[in-house]
Amino acid sequence: MNIAVYPGSFDPVTNGHLDVIKRAARVFDKLIVAVLVNPSKTPMFSLEERVEMLKDATAEIENVEIDSFSGLLIEYLEKVNSKIIVKGLRMVSDFEYEFQMALINKKLNPEVETIFFMTSNKYEYLSSSIVKEVARFGGCLSDLVPDSVIEKISQKLKD
């Protein structure tokens, strides 16, 4: 069984993330979307909220599982018996960082492969950071995130 892991902070999940998830789910037997605890970031949503948003957004995709982890991705891959990392690329600037991460993961475990999915053109500008910025200034979030996420962002900004 080909098990792939798509790691990220998903704060919040965007339609660009969902595009990569849906496409990767067609390629692999099982896709684990793994929400990471990143101590260098201050997320808008808690780990539990991000996991729940992803579960809601991917409920219709049978071979997708949502999980979370902290620490090294390589250790998480070993835990779930995977040797495949899925990453989405929007722009050339993403590639530089993701290439560096792929190389260090390969050094830590030479059996691990990173597979890059190019984001669909309609999402190449989209990031969680941009979604939060648009939301903070009252902009329209439709077509950027799932409807259920719009509600959660609105509620979070009211708190």
Coordinates of C-alpha atoms in Angstrom, one line a residue:
M1 CA 0.0 0.0 0.0
N2 CA 1.3 3.4 -1.0
I3 CA 0.8 5.7 2.0
A4 CA 1.7 9.4 1.5
V5 CA 1.8 12.1 4.0
Y6 CA 0.9 15.7 3.2
P7 CA 2.2 17.8 6.1
G8 CA 1.4 21.4 6.9
S9 CA 0.1 23.9 9.4
F10 CA -3.2 24.4 7.5
D11 CA -4.0 27.5 9.5
P12 CA -6.7 27.5 8.0
V13 CA -7.1 24.9 5.3
T14 CA -7.6 26.7 1.9
N15 CA -9.1 25.6 -1.4
G16 CA -5.5 25.4 -2.6
H17 CA -4.7 22.8 0.0
L18 CA -7.9 20.9 -0.9
D19 CA -6.9 20.9 -4.5
V20 CA -3.6 19.2 -3.6
I21 CA -5.4 16.8 -1.3
K22 CA -7.9 15.7 -3.9
R23 CA -5.3 15.2 -6.6
A24 CA -2.9 13.4 -4.3
A25 CA -5.7 11.1 -3.0
R26 CA -6.2 9.9 -6.6
V27 CA -2.5 8.9 -6.9
F28 CA -1.9 7.2 -3.6
D29 CA -3.8 4.3 -1.8
K30 CA -3.9 6.4 1.4
L31 CA -3.1 10.1 2.0
I32 CA -2.5 11.2 5.6
V33 CA -2.9 15.0 5.9
A34 CA -0.8 15.7 9.0
V35 CA -1.2 19.0 10.8
L36 CA 2.1 19.9 12.4
V37 CA 2.8 21.7 15.6
N38 CA 5.2 24.5 14.5
P39 CA 6.7 26.2 17.5
S40 CA 8.0 29.1 15.3
K41 CA 4.4 30.1 14.3
T42 CA 1.5 31.5 16.3
P43 CA -1.5 30.0 14.7
M44 CA -5.0 31.6 14.5
F45 CA -6.6 28.2 15.2
S46 CA -5.6 25.5 17.7
L47 CA -4.3 22.2 16.6
E48 CA -7.6 20.6 17.4
E49 CA -9.6 23.2 15.4
R50 CA -7.3 22.8 12.4
V51 CA -7.7 19.0 12.5
E52 CA -11.5 19.3 12.8
M53 CA -11.6 21.8 9.8
L54 CA -9.6 19.4 7.7
K55 CA -11.9 16.4 8.7
D56 CA -14.9 18.4 7.7
A57 CA -13.4 19.6 4.4
T58 CA -12.2 16.1 3.4
A59 CA -15.1 14.0 4.7
E60 CA -16.1 12.9 1.2
I61 CA -12.6 11.6 0.2
E62 CA -12.5 8.0 1.4
N63 CA -8.8 7.4 1.4
V64 CA -7.8 10.6 3.3
E65 CA -7.0 10.5 7.0
I66 CA -6.4 13.5 9.1
D67 CA -3.8 13.4 11.9
S68 CA -1.4 15.7 13.7
F69 CA 2.2 15.5 14.8
S70 CA 5.1 17.4 16.4
G71 CA 8.8 16.9 15.9
L72 CA 10.6 15.6 12.9
L73 CA 8.5 14.7 9.9
I74 CA 10.8 11.8 9.2
E75 CA 9.9 10.3 12.6
Y76 CA 6.2 10.7 11.9
L77 CA 6.7 9.0 8.5
E78 CA 8.2 6.0 10.3
K79 CA 5.3 5.9 12.8
V80 CA 2.7 5.7 10.0
N81 CA 4.8 3.4 7.8
S82 CA 5.2 5.9 4.9
K83 CA 8.1 6.9 2.7
I84 CA 6.3 9.5 0.6
I85 CA 5.9 13.2 1.4
V86 CA 3.5 15.3 -0.6
K87 CA 4.0 19.0 -1.0
G88 CA 2.2 21.6 -2.9
L89 CA 4.0 24.3 -4.9
R90 CA 2.5 27.6 -5.8
M91 CA 5.4 29.8 -7.0
V92 CA 9.1 29.4 -7.7
S93 CA 9.8 30.9 -4.3
D94 CA 8.0 27.9 -2.7
F95 CA 10.3 25.6 -4.5
E96 CA 13.5 26.9 -2.9
Y97 CA 12.3 26.2 0.6
E98 CA 10.6 22.9 -0.2
F99 CA 13.6 21.7 -2.1
Q100 CA 15.8 22.4 0.9
M101 CA 13.3 20.5 3.1
A102 CA 13.2 17.6 0.7
L103 CA 17.0 17.4 0.7
I104 CA 17.3 17.3 4.5
N105 CA 14.5 14.7 4.7
K106 CA 16.4 12.6 2.2
K107 CA 19.6 13.0 4.2
L108 CA 17.7 11.9 7.4
N109 CA 16.2 8.9 5.6
P110 CA 17.4 8.1 2.1
E111 CA 14.4 5.9 1.4
V112 CA 12.0 8.9 1.7
E113 CA 10.8 10.6 -1.5
T114 CA 9.1 14.0 -1.8
I115 CA 6.5 14.4 -4.5
F116 CA 5.6 17.9 -5.6
F117 CA 2.1 18.8 -6.8
M118 CA 1.9 22.1 -8.7
T119 CA -1.1 24.1 -7.5
S120 CA -3.8 24.6 -10.0
N121 CA -3.6 28.1 -11.7
K122 CA -6.6 29.4 -9.9
Y123 CA -4.9 28.9 -6.5
E124 CA -1.4 29.9 -7.2
Y125 CA -1.8 33.2 -5.2
L126 CA -3.6 31.6 -2.3
S127 CA -2.0 30.9 1.1
S128 CA -3.4 30.7 4.6
S129 CA -1.6 33.9 5.5
I130 CA -3.4 35.8 2.7
V131 CA -6.7 34.3 3.8
K132 CA -6.2 35.6 7.3
E133 CA -5.2 39.0 6.0
V134 CA -8.3 39.2 3.8
A135 CA -10.5 38.1 6.7
R136 CA -9.0 40.7 9.1
F137 CA -9.9 43.5 6.8
G138 CA -13.4 42.2 6.1
G139 CA -12.8 40.9 2.5
C140 CA -14.8 38.1 0.9
L141 CA -13.4 34.6 1.5
S142 CA -15.7 32.7 -0.8
D143 CA -13.6 30.7 -3.3
L144 CA -10.6 30.9 -1.0
V145 CA -11.7 28.4 1.7
P146 CA -14.5 25.9 2.3
D147 CA -17.8 27.5 3.5
S148 CA -17.4 25.8 6.9
V149 CA -14.0 27.5 7.3
I150 CA -15.4 30.9 6.5
E151 CA -17.8 30.5 9.5
K152 CA -14.9 29.5 11.8
I153 CA -12.7 32.4 10.7
S154 CA -15.6 34.9 11.3
Q155 CA -16.2 33.4 14.8
K156 CA -12.4 33.5 15.6
L157 CA -12.2 37.2 14.6
K158 CA -15.2 38.0 16.8
D159 CA -13.6 36.4 19.9

